[in-house]
Amino acid sequence: MVMTVTRQNIMVNIRGTQADEQDSNTMELYTEGMLTHSDGKYIIEYDESELSGMGNTKTLLTVEGERVQLKRTGPVETEFVFLKSRVFETAYETPFGMMQMSVLPTQILSDVSEESGKIDLEYVIRIGDQQAVNKLNINYKKIPKA
């Protein structure tokens, strides 16, 4: 059996919202990225922006059925696995040290193809006794070859 792997340039729009008891903060980023499709798995790869406070950080978003994995490498290192109603415990490495956190997804929607796609995540994140509701909306489109 031959496994087909396709890689293509995409334009990615990332919109993130974080809300806690006092405040709500939304950030949006448009950037070029890379989409890899192999064996039913879609991997979206892009570089974070200085504006997000995560400059020089690479993000890999892997969509496989109902499972979504978010992995960041660089000055900010973390990995989240989103499975509906499953708590994910992880260590969050920051320039200020390691922090333990838990993530509880409340919504995971993905509609992905090689041409375009949309991933909507909503989750509760808890660090110590602090808690926030996060939303991450990611849309991408294939960049046509010139």
PDB file of C-alpha atoms in Angstrom:
ATOM      1  CA  MET A   1       0.000   0.000   0.000  1.00  0.00           C
ATOM      2  CA  VAL A   2       1.393   3.384  -1.035  1.00  0.00           C
ATOM      3  CA  MET A   3       0.805   6.275   1.335  1.00  0.00           C
ATOM      4  CA  THR A   4       0.236   9.585  -0.439  1.00  0.00           C
ATOM      5  CA  VAL A   5       1.530  12.738   1.215  1.00  0.00           C
ATOM      6  CA  THR A   6       0.604  16.166  -0.110  1.00  0.00           C
ATOM      7  CA  ARG A   7       2.130  19.447   1.058  1.00  0.00           C
ATOM      8  CA  GLN A   8       0.943  22.867   0.006  1.00  0.00           C
ATOM      9  CA  ASN A   9       1.147  26.505   0.964  1.00  0.00           C
ATOM     10  CA  ILE A  10      -1.921  27.914   2.674  1.00  0.00           C
ATOM     11  CA  MET A  11      -3.118  31.254   4.013  1.00  0.00           C
ATOM     12  CA  VAL A  12      -4.160  30.870   7.651  1.00  0.00           C
ATOM     13  CA  ASN A  13      -6.466  33.094   9.712  1.00  0.00           C
ATOM     14  CA  ILE A  14      -6.256  32.452  13.461  1.00  0.00           C
ATOM     15  CA  ARG A  15      -8.663  34.177  15.838  1.00  0.00           C
ATOM     16  CA  GLY A  16      -8.239  33.533  19.539  1.00  0.00           C
ATOM     17  CA  THR A  17     -10.436  34.760  22.387  1.00  0.00           C
ATOM     18  CA  GLN A  18      -9.703  34.337  26.075  1.00  0.00           C
ATOM     19  CA  ALA A  19     -12.275  35.302  28.708  1.00  0.00           C
ATOM     20  CA  ASP A  20     -12.023  35.116  32.474  1.00  0.00           C
ATOM     21  CA  GLU A  21     -14.193  36.595  35.231  1.00  0.00           C
ATOM     22  CA  GLN A  22     -12.877  40.139  34.709  1.00  0.00           C
ATOM     23  CA  ASP A  23     -11.928  40.471  31.076  1.00  0.00           C
ATOM     24  CA  SER A  24     -12.144  39.266  27.492  1.00  0.00           C
ATOM     25  CA  ASN A  25      -9.259  39.508  25.038  1.00  0.00           C
ATOM     26  CA  THR A  26      -9.351  38.727  21.296  1.00  0.00           C
ATOM     27  CA  MET A  27      -6.394  38.491  18.933  1.00  0.00           C
ATOM     28  CA  GLU A  28      -6.315  37.797  15.211  1.00  0.00           C
ATOM     29  CA  LEU A  29      -3.437  36.729  12.987  1.00  0.00           C
ATOM     30  CA  TYR A  30      -3.169  36.232   9.224  1.00  0.00           C
ATOM     31  CA  THR A  31      -0.098  34.315   8.113  1.00  0.00           C
ATOM     32  CA  GLU A  32       1.177  31.894   5.523  1.00  0.00           C
ATOM     33  CA  GLY A  33       1.495  28.297   6.568  1.00  0.00           C
ATOM     34  CA  MET A  34       1.897  24.775   5.271  1.00  0.00           C
ATOM     35  CA  LEU A  35      -0.749  22.056   5.039  1.00  0.00           C
ATOM     36  CA  THR A  36       0.331  18.414   4.999  1.00  0.00           C
ATOM     37  CA  HIS A  37      -2.240  15.705   4.284  1.00  0.00           C
ATOM     38  CA  SER A  38      -1.344  12.081   4.817  1.00  0.00           C
ATOM     39  CA  ASP A  39      -3.370   8.990   5.635  1.00  0.00           C
ATOM     40  CA  GLY A  40      -6.504  10.871   6.799  1.00  0.00           C
ATOM     41  CA  LYS A  41      -4.469  13.274   8.938  1.00  0.00           C
ATOM     42  CA  TYR A  42      -4.222  17.019   8.256  1.00  0.00           C
ATOM     43  CA  ILE A  43      -1.328  19.004   9.737  1.00  0.00           C
ATOM     44  CA  ILE A  44      -1.413  22.807   9.654  1.00  0.00           C
ATOM     45  CA  GLU A  45       1.935  24.425  10.393  1.00  0.00           C
ATOM     46  CA  TYR A  46       2.534  28.151  10.916  1.00  0.00           C
ATOM     47  CA  ASP A  47       4.753  30.596  12.789  1.00  0.00           C
ATOM     48  CA  GLU A  48       3.288  32.636  15.635  1.00  0.00           C
ATOM     49  CA  SER A  49       3.581  36.418  15.624  1.00  0.00           C
ATOM     50  CA  GLU A  50       5.478  38.748  17.957  1.00  0.00           C
ATOM     51  CA  LEU A  51       2.077  40.396  18.543  1.00  0.00           C
ATOM     52  CA  SER A  52       0.798  37.227  20.216  1.00  0.00           C
ATOM     53  CA  GLY A  53       3.740  37.257  22.608  1.00  0.00           C
ATOM     54  CA  MET A  54       4.919  34.004  21.030  1.00  0.00           C
ATOM     55  CA  GLY A  55       7.443  35.212  18.455  1.00  0.00           C
ATOM     56  CA  ASN A  56       9.820  32.516  17.117  1.00  0.00           C
ATOM     57  CA  THR A  57       7.257  29.866  18.087  1.00  0.00           C
ATOM     58  CA  LYS A  58       6.074  27.285  15.551  1.00  0.00           C
ATOM     59  CA  THR A  59       2.550  25.876  15.870  1.00  0.00           C
ATOM     60  CA  LEU A  60       1.475  22.482  14.513  1.00  0.00           C
ATOM     61  CA  LEU A  61      -2.234  21.731  14.508  1.00  0.00           C
ATOM     62  CA  THR A  62      -3.039  18.090  13.724  1.00  0.00           C
ATOM     63  CA  VAL A  63      -6.605  17.081  12.858  1.00  0.00           C
ATOM     64  CA  GLU A  64      -7.395  13.380  12.823  1.00  0.00           C
ATOM     65  CA  GLY A  65     -11.104  12.572  12.943  1.00  0.00           C
ATOM     66  CA  GLU A  66     -12.535  14.023  16.164  1.00  0.00           C
ATOM     67  CA  ARG A  67      -9.098  14.492  17.729  1.00  0.00           C
ATOM     68  CA  VAL A  68      -7.245  17.796  17.435  1.00  0.00           C
ATOM     69  CA  GLN A  69      -3.705  18.261  18.736  1.00  0.00           C
ATOM     70  CA  LEU A  70      -2.065  21.666  19.177  1.00  0.00           C
ATOM     71  CA  LYS A  71       1.714  21.633  19.610  1.00  0.00           C
ATOM     72  CA  ARG A  72       3.927  24.704  19.988  1.00  0.00           C
ATOM     73  CA  THR A  73       7.723  24.645  19.878  1.00  0.00           C
ATOM     74  CA  GLY A  74      10.172  27.479  20.509  1.00  0.00           C
ATOM     75  CA  PRO A  75      10.399  29.900  23.458  1.00  0.00           C
ATOM     76  CA  VAL A  76       6.840  28.817  24.365  1.00  0.00           C
ATOM     77  CA  GLU A  77       6.509  25.004  24.435  1.00  0.00           C
ATOM     78  CA  THR A  78       3.213  23.242  24.960  1.00  0.00           C
ATOM     79  CA  GLU A  79       1.028  20.459  23.685  1.00  0.00           C
ATOM     80  CA  PHE A  80      -2.754  20.171  24.022  1.00  0.00           C
ATOM     81  CA  VAL A  81      -4.922  17.278  22.890  1.00  0.00           C
ATOM     82  CA  PHE A  82      -8.564  18.139  22.324  1.00  0.00           C
ATOM     83  CA  LEU A  83     -11.053  15.281  22.642  1.00  0.00           C
ATOM     84  CA  LYS A  84     -14.654  16.191  23.480  1.00  0.00           C
ATOM     85  CA  SER A  85     -15.339  16.075  27.251  1.00  0.00           C
ATOM     86  CA  ARG A  86     -11.866  14.663  28.056  1.00  0.00           C
ATOM     87  CA  VAL A  87      -9.638  16.635  30.449  1.00  0.00           C
ATOM     88  CA  PHE A  88      -6.049  16.937  29.235  1.00  0.00           C
ATOM     89  CA  GLU A  89      -3.325  17.651  31.824  1.00  0.00           C
ATOM     90  CA  THR A  90      -0.092  19.190  30.591  1.00  0.00           C
ATOM     91  CA  ALA A  91       2.962  21.188  31.580  1.00  0.00           C
ATOM     92  CA  TYR A  92       3.258  24.609  29.968  1.00  0.00           C
ATOM     93  CA  GLU A  93       6.828  25.797  29.476  1.00  0.00           C
ATOM     94  CA  THR A  94       7.252  29.573  29.417  1.00  0.00           C
ATOM     95  CA  PRO A  95      10.285  31.862  29.617  1.00  0.00           C
ATOM     96  CA  PHE A  96       9.315  32.234  33.315  1.00  0.00           C
ATOM     97  CA  GLY A  97       9.303  28.499  34.071  1.00  0.00           C
ATOM     98  CA  MET A  98       6.986  25.471  33.980  1.00  0.00           C
ATOM     99  CA  MET A  99       3.319  25.628  34.930  1.00  0.00           C
ATOM    100  CA  GLN A 100       0.826  22.767  35.259  1.00  0.00           C
ATOM    101  CA  MET A 101      -2.444  23.266  33.452  1.00  0.00           C
ATOM    102  CA  SER A 102      -5.557  21.363  32.513  1.00  0.00           C
ATOM    103  CA  VAL A 103      -7.684  21.783  29.415  1.00  0.00           C
ATOM    104  CA  LEU A 104     -11.331  20.699  29.105  1.00  0.00           C
ATOM    105  CA  PRO A 105     -12.695  20.999  25.550  1.00  0.00           C
ATOM    106  CA  THR A 106     -16.362  22.030  25.350  1.00  0.00           C
ATOM    107  CA  GLN A 107     -16.551  22.240  21.544  1.00  0.00           C
ATOM    108  CA  ILE A 108     -14.464  20.654  18.792  1.00  0.00           C
ATOM    109  CA  LEU A 109     -15.584  21.270  15.214  1.00  0.00           C
ATOM    110  CA  SER A 110     -13.430  20.585  12.184  1.00  0.00           C
ATOM    111  CA  ASP A 111     -14.170  20.599   8.473  1.00  0.00           C
ATOM    112  CA  VAL A 112     -10.874  20.174   6.636  1.00  0.00           C
ATOM    113  CA  SER A 113      -9.823  19.376   3.078  1.00  0.00           C
ATOM    114  CA  GLU A 114      -6.801  20.013   0.867  1.00  0.00           C
ATOM    115  CA  GLU A 115      -8.415  23.165  -0.582  1.00  0.00           C
ATOM    116  CA  SER A 116      -9.674  24.874   2.576  1.00  0.00           C
ATOM    117  CA  GLY A 117     -10.694  24.186   6.118  1.00  0.00           C
ATOM    118  CA  LYS A 118     -12.109  25.415   9.381  1.00  0.00           C
ATOM    119  CA  ILE A 119     -11.369  24.343  12.949  1.00  0.00           C
ATOM    120  CA  ASP A 120     -13.339  25.756  15.889  1.00  0.00           C
ATOM    121  CA  LEU A 121     -12.214  24.906  19.404  1.00  0.00           C
ATOM    122  CA  GLU A 122     -13.725  26.079  22.661  1.00  0.00           C
ATOM    123  CA  TYR A 123     -12.197  24.964  25.928  1.00  0.00           C
ATOM    124  CA  VAL A 124     -11.796  25.782  29.604  1.00  0.00           C
ATOM    125  CA  ILE A 125      -8.192  26.179  30.665  1.00  0.00           C
ATOM    126  CA  ARG A 126      -7.158  26.029  34.326  1.00  0.00           C
ATOM    127  CA  ILE A 127      -3.796  27.028  35.788  1.00  0.00           C
ATOM    128  CA  GLY A 128      -3.725  26.721  39.564  1.00  0.00           C
ATOM    129  CA  ASP A 129      -6.908  28.371  40.835  1.00  0.00           C
ATOM    130  CA  GLN A 130      -7.245  30.561  37.720  1.00  0.00           C
ATOM    131  CA  GLN A 131      -9.678  29.560  35.003  1.00  0.00           C
ATOM    132  CA  ALA A 132     -10.496  31.007  31.569  1.00  0.00           C
ATOM    133  CA  VAL A 133     -12.694  30.095  28.624  1.00  0.00           C
ATOM    134  CA  ASN A 134     -10.762  30.099  25.346  1.00  0.00           C
ATOM    135  CA  LYS A 135     -11.987  30.019  21.767  1.00  0.00           C
ATOM    136  CA  LEU A 136      -9.705  29.287  18.840  1.00  0.00           C
ATOM    137  CA  ASN A 137     -11.059  29.687  15.305  1.00  0.00           C
ATOM    138  CA  ILE A 138      -8.730  28.690  12.487  1.00  0.00           C
ATOM    139  CA  ASN A 139      -9.568  29.023   8.800  1.00  0.00           C
ATOM    140  CA  TYR A 140      -7.242  28.248   5.917  1.00  0.00           C
ATOM    141  CA  LYS A 141      -7.252  28.352   2.123  1.00  0.00           C
ATOM    142  CA  LYS A 142      -4.854  26.871  -0.387  1.00  0.00           C
ATOM    143  CA  ILE A 143      -2.638  29.491  -2.032  1.00  0.00           C
ATOM    144  CA  PRO A 144      -2.985  29.030  -5.812  1.00  0.00           C
ATOM    145  CA  LYS A 145       0.266  28.290  -7.630  1.00  0.00           C
ATOM    146  CA  ALA A 146       1.362  31.211  -9.811  1.00  0.00           C
TER     147      ALA A 146
END
